[in-house]
C-alpha cells in the first residue's frame, strides 16, 4: 500500500491555501489564508462556505443586507483527476426565497478555473455604489466598473467578458441576468451560459450587491498529496462509472440525459402534473429524453472532467418556439414547464429553458410558480384584469413563455409571479396552491408514491430539494439496492444517510451523479489521496453529518423548527386521483419523529450533545 506523505508542515494537497475577500463597500480586495483545521473539519465547497458564514453569523440578517455574505467555494477535488471534478458551491448567509441559509451548486468549468486562478474560495460582502464585475486572473484580483453591462442577458455579458480576456480558452464567466438585477427571489447565478446555481435566489443576492459577474482565468495547478495513489484510485472509480448502467457510455444519462427519467417517473405514477393535482401525464413520452434525441438533439456536452456527459445540445429550427444552438432541457425543467403546467410541446419547453438561461432564472421555481398561477386562474382567484389578455391556464405554452420574461422584468402579472408561489398564493387567498417547502417549489418527483423523497423534501435544510438526499436512487432506480417506494420502513435512516453523503459530496466538490456508481469507500479513498487527510468511509460520513447539522443550526437561529419540516397538505391529505399510483398519499407525518430521533434532534433542532459530538460547538 502506498503511503500518503506527511504534509503537516504544508497546506494539504488539493488546496491553494488562499481565500479572496472582496469588500464592495470600500473596493478593498485582500488574500486570507485558508485555515487547515477548517479544511479538515469541513473539506471545502458547501462545508467551507457554511463555516465561513457561521463565523460571522447574525440571527437578524436580511437577504439584501450588505453583510449577507456571498461565498463561492471550490473543494479539494475541484480541478483534480477526480471524476466530475468541475463543480463549485455557493453559499449566502440568508436566502431571499426561503429565509434559510442559501445554497447552490453548479458545474461547467468555472469552479476549476477559479482554482487555477489561485483561490479556494471568494468571500463577497458589502454593496457596490455602481455595477461592477470581479476579475481574477492568475492570483490577481480586480473590481472593474461595469455600468454598460447592467441590463445585459447572461449570454451577452458572457460573450462580452470572454472577449475581453487575454486567454479565451482558459476563461470562465459566472454572472447574473436581468432577473438577478431585478431581485427576483428565485433568480440564479449562471456560468458558462448554461450552467446554474439555480436554487434559493443566489442571483438576487448577487444583484443586490451590484455585482454583475465574476470572471476567472489561470494556469496554476494544485498538486494532490499523493499523485500516484490519487491516479490509481481515480482509475478504479472511473471503471465503476463506465461500467454502471446509468453513468456509463451506453447508460441512460449519456444517451438520453436526465430526461431519461420522464417515462420512468410517469410509469411509476410519480410525474407531477397540473401543479401536483395529478401524478400521471398521458403525453409524457412526447417530452421524454427519447423524443428529445429523435427530434431536437444536435450533440452532447459535459462539464470539466466529466466522463458521464449528460448535457444536451438542442436546436428548434423553426416555428413559434424556434431557438438555435442552445443547451438542455434537463428533466427538472421539462417537468416544471411541461407536465406541471399541463403542457406537452417539447419545442416550447426548449424555448422556456433557453429564456431562463438568458434571463437567469431557476427553472424549477419558475415553472412551479407559473403552475401555481395557472391553478389560481382556473379557480377564479386571479381576476382577468390582472392578466391583460394572457390565457394563463394549464396547457397553454404561449402564456407560459410570456410569463417567464414578464417575471424577470417584473412586468404586469410578472410582478406577482416574481414573488414566488408561496407569496403569490397567499396574496390571492389560496395558500394551498403553493407546492413548496420553506418557500422553495418542489422538484419533479411526486412524494405520495415515493415515501423517502417526501421525507427528504420536508427536512431538507434549504427547502423543497431533491438533491439534498436523493432517495430516488434506491426507491425508483434500485441503486445501491431496491427499496419499496410505497413503504415507510427504514426511510428515515436512508434519508439521513443520503443527506449526509450528499453534504460530503457537495463539499468535495464533485457531481452527485457519481453516487450512482460510487460509494463512501471510493470517495474517501480519493479524497485521502488528494488531501493527505486521515479519511475513511466512516469519517467522511461523519464529516457530512457535521455539515448537515451546522446548516440546520443556523436555520434554527433564524427561527426555523419542526413547523417548517412539513409538506403541503395536498401531498399528505389528497390521494393521487388516477394513474399507476392512484390513492397514494405521503406519510411524512408518520416518519418525522423517527427521523429526529435518529438525527439526535428535538423538534427539528440538534441537541447540545449532538453539536458537541460533531465539534460544532
Short mmCIF file of C-alpha atoms in Angstrom, two decimals, residues 48-562:
data_model
loop_
_atom_site.label_atom_id
_atom_site.label_comp_id
_atom_site.label_asym_id
_atom_site.label_seq_id
_atom_site.Cartn_x
_atom_site.Cartn_y
_atom_site.Cartn_z
CA UNK A 48 -16.37 25.55 3.86
CA UNK A 49 -18.97 28.12 2.75
CA UNK A 50 -21.27 27.27 5.67
CA UNK A 51 -18.44 27.51 8.21
CA UNK A 52 -17.35 30.90 6.86
CA UNK A 53 -20.96 32.13 7.16
CA UNK A 54 -21.29 30.69 10.66
CA UNK A 55 -18.18 32.50 11.87
CA UNK A 56 -19.88 35.85 11.05
CA UNK A 57 -23.46 34.76 11.73
CA UNK A 58 -26.20 37.24 12.66
CA UNK A 59 -29.67 35.98 13.52
CA UNK A 60 -31.21 39.29 12.38
CA UNK A 61 -29.63 39.09 8.91
CA UNK A 62 -31.83 40.10 5.96
CA UNK A 63 -31.27 38.81 2.41
CA UNK A 64 -30.26 42.15 0.91
CA UNK A 65 -28.22 43.44 3.84
CA UNK A 66 -24.65 44.47 2.95
CA UNK A 67 -23.39 41.90 5.47
CA UNK A 68 -25.13 39.00 3.74
CA UNK A 69 -22.03 37.08 2.69
CA UNK A 70 -21.93 35.54 -0.78
CA UNK A 71 -19.30 32.82 -0.92
CA UNK A 72 -18.03 30.95 -3.99
CA UNK A 73 -16.13 27.83 -2.85
CA UNK A 74 -14.26 25.00 -4.53
CA UNK A 75 -13.32 21.74 -2.85
CA UNK A 76 -10.15 19.66 -2.72
CA UNK A 77 -11.39 17.53 -5.63
CA UNK A 78 -12.05 20.57 -7.85
CA UNK A 79 -9.69 20.59 -10.82
CA UNK A 80 -8.10 17.24 -9.89
CA UNK A 81 -8.21 13.96 -11.83
CA UNK A 82 -11.21 13.12 -9.70
CA UNK A 83 -14.16 12.11 -11.96
CA UNK A 84 -16.61 15.02 -12.42
CA UNK A 85 -14.38 17.49 -10.58
CA UNK A 86 -15.73 20.51 -12.49
CA UNK A 87 -18.12 21.79 -9.85
CA UNK A 88 -18.24 24.52 -7.21
CA UNK A 89 -20.66 25.52 -4.46
CA UNK A 90 -22.14 28.90 -3.49
CA UNK A 91 -23.45 29.80 -0.05
CA UNK A 92 -25.09 33.01 1.17
CA UNK A 93 -25.95 33.92 4.74
CA UNK A 94 -29.68 34.24 4.06
CA UNK A 95 -31.82 33.33 1.08
CA UNK A 96 -34.38 35.82 -0.25
CA UNK A 97 -36.57 32.88 -1.29
CA UNK A 98 -36.62 30.72 1.83
CA UNK A 99 -35.25 32.67 4.78
CA UNK A 100 -32.80 29.80 5.34
CA UNK A 101 -29.09 29.78 4.64
CA UNK A 102 -28.87 29.99 0.84
CA UNK A 103 -27.03 27.30 -1.09
CA UNK A 104 -26.44 26.31 -4.71
CA UNK A 105 -24.18 24.08 -6.79
CA UNK A 106 -23.05 24.31 -10.40
CA UNK A 107 -20.93 22.53 -12.98
CA UNK A 108 -19.29 23.67 -16.20
CA UNK A 109 -15.68 24.85 -15.91
CA UNK A 110 -15.93 27.90 -13.63
CA UNK A 111 -15.01 26.00 -10.44
CA UNK A 112 -11.74 24.52 -11.74
CA UNK A 113 -10.83 27.84 -13.36
CA UNK A 114 -11.23 29.63 -10.01
CA UNK A 115 -8.82 27.08 -8.52
CA UNK A 116 -6.44 27.56 -11.44
CA UNK A 117 -6.69 31.33 -10.86
CA UNK A 118 -5.20 30.73 -7.42
CA UNK A 119 -8.06 30.57 -4.91
CA UNK A 120 -10.04 28.01 -2.94
CA UNK A 121 -12.89 30.45 -2.28
CA UNK A 122 -14.11 34.01 -2.73
CA UNK A 123 -15.99 35.87 0.02
CA UNK A 124 -18.08 38.83 -1.16
CA UNK A 125 -19.54 41.33 1.29
CA UNK A 126 -20.99 44.83 1.01
CA UNK A 127 -22.85 46.62 -1.77
CA UNK A 128 -21.14 48.46 -4.62
CA UNK A 129 -22.24 52.01 -5.41
CA UNK A 130 -22.32 51.12 -9.13
CA UNK A 131 -22.41 47.90 -11.14
CA UNK A 132 -19.06 46.12 -11.19
CA UNK A 133 -17.56 42.81 -12.15
CA UNK A 134 -14.77 40.94 -10.40
CA UNK A 135 -11.81 39.74 -12.46
CA UNK A 136 -9.48 37.07 -11.05
CA UNK A 137 -6.54 36.17 -13.30
CA UNK A 138 -3.62 34.06 -12.03
CA UNK A 139 -3.79 35.36 -8.47
CA UNK A 140 -4.51 38.98 -9.38
CA UNK A 141 -7.99 40.26 -8.50
CA UNK A 142 -9.60 43.49 -9.65
CA UNK A 143 -13.01 45.16 -9.40
CA UNK A 144 -13.95 46.72 -12.72
CA UNK A 145 -16.74 49.31 -13.14
CA UNK A 146 -19.41 47.85 -15.42
CA UNK A 147 -22.43 50.14 -15.83
CA UNK A 148 -22.55 49.17 -19.51
CA UNK A 149 -23.11 45.51 -18.57
CA UNK A 150 -26.12 46.16 -16.32
CA UNK A 151 -29.25 45.04 -18.11
CA UNK A 152 -27.48 42.61 -20.42
CA UNK A 153 -28.61 39.00 -20.68
CA UNK A 154 -26.45 36.14 -19.43
CA UNK A 155 -25.34 35.14 -22.90
CA UNK A 156 -24.49 38.68 -23.94
CA UNK A 157 -22.43 39.52 -20.86
CA UNK A 158 -20.66 36.14 -21.01
CA UNK A 159 -19.61 36.77 -24.62
CA UNK A 160 -18.54 40.34 -23.83
CA UNK A 161 -16.37 39.45 -20.83
CA UNK A 162 -14.88 36.38 -22.51
CA UNK A 163 -13.83 38.51 -25.48
CA UNK A 164 -12.11 40.97 -23.11
CA UNK A 165 -9.93 38.16 -21.75
CA UNK A 166 -6.36 37.63 -22.92
CA UNK A 167 -6.87 33.87 -22.86
CA UNK A 168 -10.32 32.94 -24.14
CA UNK A 169 -9.86 29.17 -23.74
CA UNK A 170 -8.92 29.44 -20.08
CA UNK A 171 -11.59 31.97 -19.10
CA UNK A 172 -14.95 31.29 -17.50
CA UNK A 173 -17.70 33.76 -16.55
CA UNK A 174 -20.27 33.46 -13.75
CA UNK A 175 -22.91 36.18 -13.90
CA UNK A 176 -26.49 37.21 -13.31
CA UNK A 177 -29.15 38.16 -15.83
CA UNK A 178 -31.97 40.70 -15.62
CA UNK A 179 -33.82 38.52 -13.08
CA UNK A 180 -30.97 38.83 -10.60
CA UNK A 181 -30.68 42.56 -11.21
CA UNK A 182 -34.41 42.90 -10.54
CA UNK A 183 -34.05 40.90 -7.29
CA UNK A 184 -36.38 38.07 -8.31
CA UNK A 185 -36.06 35.80 -5.25
CA UNK A 186 -35.58 32.64 -7.32
CA UNK A 187 -33.00 34.02 -9.75
CA UNK A 188 -29.79 32.05 -10.15
CA UNK A 189 -26.11 32.61 -10.82
CA UNK A 190 -25.21 31.35 -14.30
CA UNK A 191 -21.80 30.22 -15.51
CA UNK A 192 -20.61 29.19 -18.95
CA UNK A 193 -24.01 30.39 -20.26
CA UNK A 194 -25.91 27.17 -19.50
CA UNK A 195 -24.82 26.04 -16.02
CA UNK A 196 -26.54 27.45 -12.97
CA UNK A 197 -26.51 27.58 -9.21
CA UNK A 198 -30.23 27.97 -9.51
CA UNK A 199 -31.94 27.45 -6.20
CA UNK A 200 -32.56 29.74 -3.17
CA UNK A 201 -32.18 33.03 -5.05
CA UNK A 202 -28.41 33.46 -5.08
CA UNK A 203 -28.72 35.61 -8.22
CA UNK A 204 -30.86 38.13 -6.34
CA UNK A 205 -28.24 38.39 -3.58
CA UNK A 206 -25.57 38.99 -6.21
CA UNK A 207 -27.84 41.57 -7.87
CA UNK A 208 -28.42 43.37 -4.58
CA UNK A 209 -24.66 43.80 -4.32
CA UNK A 210 -24.47 45.31 -7.83
CA UNK A 211 -22.03 42.55 -8.77
CA UNK A 212 -22.78 41.60 -12.38
CA UNK A 213 -20.15 38.92 -12.93
CA UNK A 214 -17.06 37.10 -11.69
CA UNK A 215 -14.51 36.27 -14.39
CA UNK A 216 -11.83 33.67 -13.64
CA UNK A 217 -8.77 32.62 -15.59
CA UNK A 218 -5.49 30.97 -14.68
CA UNK A 219 -2.99 28.19 -15.12
CA UNK A 220 -1.99 27.39 -11.53
CA UNK A 221 -2.45 23.66 -10.91
CA UNK A 222 -2.71 22.32 -7.37
CA UNK A 223 -0.86 19.12 -6.56
CA UNK A 224 -2.54 16.26 -4.72
CA UNK A 225 -0.83 14.93 -1.60
CA UNK A 226 -0.10 11.64 -3.34
CA UNK A 227 -0.43 11.83 -7.10
CA UNK A 228 0.27 8.17 -7.82
CA UNK A 229 -2.26 6.95 -5.27
CA UNK A 230 -4.80 9.51 -6.43
CA UNK A 231 -4.47 8.42 -10.04
CA UNK A 232 -4.76 4.73 -9.13
CA UNK A 233 -7.93 5.35 -7.14
CA UNK A 234 -9.36 7.61 -9.83
CA UNK A 235 -8.82 4.87 -12.41
CA UNK A 236 -10.70 2.40 -10.19
CA UNK A 237 -13.59 4.86 -9.74
CA UNK A 238 -13.67 5.69 -13.44
CA UNK A 239 -14.00 1.98 -14.20
CA UNK A 240 -17.03 1.77 -11.89
CA UNK A 241 -18.61 4.82 -13.53
CA UNK A 242 -18.09 3.43 -17.04
CA UNK A 243 -19.50 0.02 -16.15
CA UNK A 244 -22.58 1.40 -14.42
CA UNK A 245 -25.86 1.17 -16.43
CA UNK A 246 -26.80 4.76 -15.56
CA UNK A 247 -23.45 6.59 -15.79
CA UNK A 248 -21.62 4.52 -18.40
CA UNK A 249 -21.08 5.45 -22.08
CA UNK A 250 -24.15 3.43 -23.09
CA UNK A 251 -26.10 4.37 -20.00
CA UNK A 252 -29.25 6.39 -19.66
CA UNK A 253 -27.63 9.67 -18.62
CA UNK A 254 -25.23 9.81 -21.56
CA UNK A 255 -27.71 8.53 -24.12
CA UNK A 256 -30.83 10.45 -23.12
CA UNK A 257 -29.66 12.94 -20.49
CA UNK A 258 -31.53 13.42 -17.24
CA UNK A 259 -34.76 13.47 -19.29
CA UNK A 260 -34.45 9.68 -19.38
CA UNK A 261 -36.43 9.95 -16.13
CA UNK A 262 -39.59 11.35 -17.76
CA UNK A 263 -41.06 7.99 -18.77
CA UNK A 264 -39.63 6.18 -15.74
CA UNK A 265 -41.35 8.52 -13.26
CA UNK A 266 -44.53 8.75 -15.30
CA UNK A 267 -44.85 4.96 -15.42
CA UNK A 268 -44.32 4.95 -11.64
CA UNK A 269 -47.24 7.34 -11.25
CA UNK A 270 -44.96 9.98 -9.70
CA UNK A 271 -44.63 12.54 -12.53
CA UNK A 272 -46.20 15.72 -11.07
CA UNK A 273 -48.90 17.15 -13.30
CA UNK A 274 -51.02 20.34 -13.23
CA UNK A 275 -49.42 21.77 -10.11
CA UNK A 276 -49.27 18.39 -8.36
CA UNK A 277 -53.03 17.92 -8.64
CA UNK A 278 -52.21 14.72 -10.54
CA UNK A 279 -49.17 12.46 -10.84
CA UNK A 280 -49.54 10.93 -14.31
CA UNK A 281 -49.24 12.78 -17.64
CA UNK A 282 -50.73 10.88 -20.62
CA UNK A 283 -48.49 12.66 -23.14
CA UNK A 284 -45.26 12.29 -21.18
CA UNK A 285 -43.45 10.40 -23.94
CA UNK A 286 -43.77 13.43 -26.23
CA UNK A 287 -41.45 15.36 -23.87
CA UNK A 288 -39.15 12.47 -22.90
CA UNK A 289 -35.41 12.14 -23.33
CA UNK A 290 -36.04 9.61 -26.07
CA UNK A 291 -38.15 12.12 -28.02
CA UNK A 292 -35.59 14.88 -27.45
CA UNK A 293 -32.95 12.67 -29.08
CA UNK A 294 -35.21 11.93 -32.06
CA UNK A 295 -36.39 15.46 -32.77
CA UNK A 296 -34.10 18.17 -31.41
CA UNK A 297 -30.77 16.80 -30.17
CA UNK A 298 -27.71 18.09 -32.04
CA UNK A 299 -24.97 16.93 -29.68
CA UNK A 300 -23.86 16.15 -26.15
CA UNK A 301 -21.64 18.01 -23.75
CA UNK A 302 -20.19 17.53 -20.31
CA UNK A 303 -18.72 19.63 -17.53
CA UNK A 304 -14.98 19.90 -16.94
CA UNK A 305 -13.52 16.48 -16.09
CA UNK A 306 -16.80 14.61 -16.62
CA UNK A 307 -16.91 11.08 -18.11
CA UNK A 308 -20.72 10.89 -17.91
CA UNK A 309 -21.55 13.71 -20.36
CA UNK A 310 -25.25 14.14 -19.64
CA UNK A 311 -25.60 17.66 -21.13
CA UNK A 312 -27.83 18.13 -24.17
CA UNK A 313 -27.25 20.38 -27.18
CA UNK A 314 -30.52 21.11 -28.93
CA UNK A 315 -31.99 23.12 -31.76
CA UNK A 316 -35.53 24.12 -32.74
CA UNK A 317 -35.06 25.36 -36.33
CA UNK A 318 -38.44 26.92 -36.97
CA UNK A 319 -41.95 27.53 -35.69
CA UNK A 320 -43.23 29.81 -32.92
CA UNK A 321 -40.72 28.41 -30.41
CA UNK A 322 -37.65 28.49 -32.63
CA UNK A 323 -34.32 28.70 -30.80
CA UNK A 324 -30.97 27.88 -32.39
CA UNK A 325 -27.92 26.19 -30.91
CA UNK A 326 -28.99 26.04 -27.29
CA UNK A 327 -28.49 23.51 -24.49
CA UNK A 328 -30.89 21.41 -22.46
CA UNK A 329 -33.50 20.97 -21.27
CA UNK A 330 -32.92 18.83 -18.21
CA UNK A 331 -35.52 16.57 -16.60
CA UNK A 332 -36.47 19.08 -13.89
CA UNK A 333 -37.05 21.80 -16.47
CA UNK A 334 -39.17 19.55 -18.68
CA UNK A 335 -41.40 18.71 -15.72
CA UNK A 336 -41.58 22.30 -14.45
CA UNK A 337 -42.73 23.84 -17.74
CA UNK A 338 -44.23 20.64 -19.14
CA UNK A 339 -46.39 18.31 -17.09
CA UNK A 340 -46.63 20.65 -14.10
CA UNK A 341 -48.10 23.31 -16.39
CA UNK A 342 -50.11 20.73 -18.36
CA UNK A 343 -48.04 21.46 -21.48
CA UNK A 344 -46.93 18.76 -23.92
CA UNK A 345 -44.97 20.57 -26.66
CA UNK A 346 -41.26 19.84 -26.28
CA UNK A 347 -40.19 22.70 -28.56
CA UNK A 348 -41.91 25.14 -26.19
CA UNK A 349 -40.07 23.60 -23.24
CA UNK A 350 -36.73 24.03 -25.02
CA UNK A 351 -37.62 27.68 -25.62
CA UNK A 352 -38.63 28.17 -21.98
CA UNK A 353 -35.36 26.65 -20.80
CA UNK A 354 -33.36 28.92 -23.10
CA UNK A 355 -35.18 32.02 -21.84
CA UNK A 356 -34.45 31.10 -18.22
CA UNK A 357 -30.77 30.61 -19.06
CA UNK A 358 -30.61 34.02 -20.74
CA UNK A 359 -32.56 35.84 -18.03
CA UNK A 360 -31.01 33.98 -15.08
CA UNK A 361 -33.98 32.16 -13.54
CA UNK A 362 -34.26 28.88 -11.64
CA UNK A 363 -36.38 26.71 -13.92
CA UNK A 364 -37.89 24.59 -11.12
CA UNK A 365 -39.22 27.56 -9.15
CA UNK A 366 -40.22 29.49 -12.27
CA UNK A 367 -42.24 26.56 -13.61
CA UNK A 368 -43.72 25.80 -10.19
CA UNK A 369 -44.78 29.42 -9.77
CA UNK A 370 -46.40 29.50 -13.22
CA UNK A 371 -48.21 26.24 -12.46
CA UNK A 372 -49.46 27.75 -9.20
CA UNK A 373 -50.68 30.82 -11.09
CA UNK A 374 -52.45 28.64 -13.64
CA UNK A 375 -54.34 26.86 -10.88
CA UNK A 376 -55.21 30.20 -9.26
CA UNK A 377 -56.55 31.49 -12.58
CA UNK A 378 -58.63 28.38 -13.23
CA UNK A 379 -60.08 28.61 -9.73
CA UNK A 380 -61.02 32.24 -10.28
CA UNK A 381 -58.59 33.60 -7.71
CA UNK A 382 -56.66 35.89 -10.08
CA UNK A 383 -59.07 38.33 -11.76
CA UNK A 384 -58.93 38.61 -15.59
CA UNK A 385 -57.93 42.29 -15.50
CA UNK A 386 -54.62 41.31 -13.86
CA UNK A 387 -53.73 39.19 -16.89
CA UNK A 388 -54.23 41.81 -19.62
CA UNK A 389 -55.42 39.19 -22.09
CA UNK A 390 -52.97 36.40 -21.17
CA UNK A 391 -54.52 32.93 -21.24
CA UNK A 392 -52.54 31.78 -18.21
CA UNK A 393 -54.10 28.34 -17.99
CA UNK A 394 -52.88 24.76 -17.96
CA UNK A 395 -51.89 23.59 -21.41
CA UNK A 396 -51.12 27.00 -22.97
CA UNK A 397 -47.42 27.15 -23.99
CA UNK A 398 -47.55 30.72 -25.29
CA UNK A 399 -48.72 32.17 -21.98
CA UNK A 400 -46.15 30.08 -20.10
CA UNK A 401 -43.32 31.54 -22.15
CA UNK A 402 -44.66 35.08 -21.84
CA UNK A 403 -44.86 34.61 -18.07
CA UNK A 404 -41.11 33.87 -17.93
CA UNK A 405 -39.87 37.13 -19.39
CA UNK A 406 -42.55 39.09 -17.54
CA UNK A 407 -41.25 37.62 -14.28
CA UNK A 408 -37.63 38.52 -14.99
CA UNK A 409 -38.58 42.16 -15.65
CA UNK A 410 -41.45 42.29 -13.12
CA UNK A 411 -43.74 43.43 -15.93
CA UNK A 412 -47.52 43.25 -15.48
CA UNK A 413 -48.54 39.94 -13.90
CA UNK A 414 -44.81 39.21 -13.77
CA UNK A 415 -44.57 41.45 -10.70
CA UNK A 416 -46.82 38.97 -8.89
CA UNK A 417 -45.08 35.90 -10.31
CA UNK A 418 -41.76 37.32 -9.13
CA UNK A 419 -42.98 36.85 -5.56
CA UNK A 420 -42.69 33.07 -5.92
CA UNK A 421 -45.55 30.62 -5.46
CA UNK A 422 -45.83 30.90 -1.68
CA UNK A 423 -46.33 34.68 -1.58
CA UNK A 424 -48.35 34.58 -4.82
CA UNK A 425 -50.82 32.02 -3.46
CA UNK A 426 -51.11 33.87 -0.15
CA UNK A 427 -51.76 37.16 -1.96
CA UNK A 428 -54.70 35.65 -3.83
CA UNK A 429 -56.16 33.85 -0.82
CA UNK A 430 -55.28 30.24 -1.70
CA UNK A 431 -52.05 29.27 0.08
CA UNK A 432 -52.79 25.59 -0.58
CA UNK A 433 -51.95 26.17 -4.25
CA UNK A 434 -48.26 26.70 -3.47
CA UNK A 435 -46.46 23.37 -3.70
CA UNK A 436 -43.33 24.35 -1.84
CA UNK A 437 -41.36 23.59 1.32
CA UNK A 438 -39.82 26.52 3.22
CA UNK A 439 -40.87 28.67 0.28
CA UNK A 440 -38.95 26.69 -2.38
CA UNK A 441 -41.01 24.97 -5.08
CA UNK A 442 -40.80 21.18 -5.22
CA UNK A 443 -38.94 19.35 -7.99
CA UNK A 444 -40.09 16.62 -10.34
CA UNK A 445 -40.98 13.71 -8.05
CA UNK A 446 -44.43 13.44 -6.52
CA UNK A 447 -43.75 12.23 -2.96
CA UNK A 448 -47.06 10.47 -2.49
CA UNK A 449 -45.90 7.19 -4.09
CA UNK A 450 -42.21 7.70 -3.09
CA UNK A 451 -42.12 7.99 0.68
CA UNK A 452 -38.42 8.69 1.20
CA UNK A 453 -38.26 11.66 -1.16
CA UNK A 454 -41.18 13.24 0.70
CA UNK A 455 -39.29 12.98 3.99
CA UNK A 456 -36.24 14.47 2.30
CA UNK A 457 -38.27 17.39 0.90
CA UNK A 458 -39.72 18.14 4.33
CA UNK A 459 -36.42 18.02 6.21
CA UNK A 460 -34.07 19.49 3.60
CA UNK A 461 -32.32 22.49 5.09
CA UNK A 462 -32.72 24.73 2.05
CA UNK A 463 -36.36 23.86 1.30
CA UNK A 464 -38.05 21.63 -1.29
CA UNK A 465 -34.94 19.91 -2.56
CA UNK A 466 -34.40 16.56 -4.27
CA UNK A 467 -30.59 16.65 -4.42
CA UNK A 468 -30.19 17.15 -0.67
CA UNK A 469 -30.82 13.42 -0.19
CA UNK A 470 -31.69 11.71 -3.48
CA UNK A 471 -33.75 8.76 -2.28
CA UNK A 472 -34.97 8.33 -5.87
CA UNK A 473 -31.80 6.32 -6.41
CA UNK A 474 -32.81 3.37 -4.17
CA UNK A 475 -36.58 3.90 -4.28
CA UNK A 476 -37.02 4.13 -8.06
CA UNK A 477 -33.73 3.27 -9.78
CA UNK A 478 -32.71 0.47 -7.40
CA UNK A 479 -29.23 1.77 -6.54
CA UNK A 480 -27.39 0.78 -4.39
CA UNK A 481 -30.32 -1.53 -3.57
CA UNK A 482 -34.03 -1.52 -4.40
CA UNK A 483 -36.41 -0.18 -1.77
CA UNK A 484 -40.19 -0.33 -1.88
CA UNK A 485 -41.16 3.30 -2.66
CA UNK A 486 -44.60 2.90 -1.03
CA UNK A 487 -43.17 1.70 2.27
CA UNK A 488 -42.13 3.98 5.17
CA UNK A 489 -39.97 1.23 6.69
CA UNK A 490 -36.36 2.34 7.25
CA UNK A 491 -36.87 5.50 5.17
CA UNK A 492 -35.69 7.88 7.96
CA UNK A 493 -32.36 6.05 8.15
CA UNK A 494 -31.93 6.03 4.37
CA UNK A 495 -32.85 9.70 4.14
CA UNK A 496 -30.25 10.63 6.76
CA UNK A 497 -27.58 8.50 5.09
CA UNK A 498 -28.15 10.10 1.68
CA UNK A 499 -28.39 13.63 3.09
CA UNK A 500 -25.07 13.31 4.90
CA UNK A 501 -23.41 11.64 1.91
CA UNK A 502 -24.62 14.50 -0.30
CA UNK A 503 -23.22 17.09 2.12
CA UNK A 504 -19.83 15.38 1.82
CA UNK A 505 -20.05 15.19 -1.99
CA UNK A 506 -21.01 18.87 -2.25
CA UNK A 507 -18.04 19.77 -0.08
CA UNK A 508 -15.56 17.74 -2.13
CA UNK A 509 -16.91 19.19 -4.74
CA UNK A 510 -17.95 16.60 -7.35
CA UNK A 511 -21.15 15.72 -9.19
CA UNK A 512 -23.88 13.88 -7.32
CA UNK A 513 -24.40 11.63 -10.36
CA UNK A 514 -21.20 9.79 -9.43
CA UNK A 515 -23.11 8.35 -6.45
CA UNK A 516 -24.98 6.04 -8.83
CA UNK A 517 -21.69 4.18 -9.28
CA UNK A 518 -19.51 5.14 -6.30
CA UNK A 519 -19.88 4.81 -2.55
CA UNK A 520 -18.22 6.16 0.58
CA UNK A 521 -15.09 3.94 0.22
CA UNK A 522 -14.38 5.32 -3.26
CA UNK A 523 -14.99 8.96 -2.30
CA UNK A 524 -12.98 8.77 0.92
CA UNK A 525 -10.16 6.89 -0.79
CA UNK A 526 -9.73 9.51 -3.50
CA UNK A 527 -10.08 12.40 -1.04
CA UNK A 528 -7.48 10.90 1.29
CA UNK A 529 -5.05 10.63 -1.62
CA UNK A 530 -5.74 14.19 -2.74
CA UNK A 531 -5.58 15.89 0.67
CA UNK A 532 -3.36 13.66 2.78
CA UNK A 533 -6.08 13.68 5.47
CA UNK A 534 -6.77 10.60 7.57
CA UNK A 535 -10.10 9.82 5.90
CA UNK A 536 -12.09 6.61 5.62
CA UNK A 537 -15.75 5.92 4.81
CA UNK A 538 -16.96 6.43 8.39
CA UNK A 539 -15.00 9.64 8.88
CA UNK A 540 -16.25 11.09 5.59
CA UNK A 541 -19.85 10.32 6.51
CA UNK A 542 -19.32 11.93 9.93
CA UNK A 543 -17.95 15.00 8.14
CA UNK A 544 -21.13 15.12 6.05
CA UNK A 545 -23.21 14.84 9.21
CA UNK A 546 -21.31 17.76 10.72
CA UNK A 547 -22.08 19.93 7.69
CA UNK A 548 -25.77 18.97 7.69
CA UNK A 549 -26.05 19.83 11.39
CA UNK A 550 -24.19 23.13 11.07
CA UNK A 551 -26.61 24.22 8.34
CA UNK A 552 -29.58 23.15 10.46
CA UNK A 553 -28.19 25.04 13.49
CA UNK A 554 -28.04 28.29 11.54
CA UNK A 555 -31.58 27.79 10.25
CA UNK A 556 -32.71 27.22 13.85
CA UNK A 557 -31.04 30.52 14.78
CA UNK A 558 -33.22 32.13 12.10
CA UNK A 559 -36.26 30.70 13.89
CA UNK A 560 -36.98 27.60 11.80
CA UNK A 561 -38.02 24.40 13.57
CA UNK A 562 -40.29 21.38 13.03
#
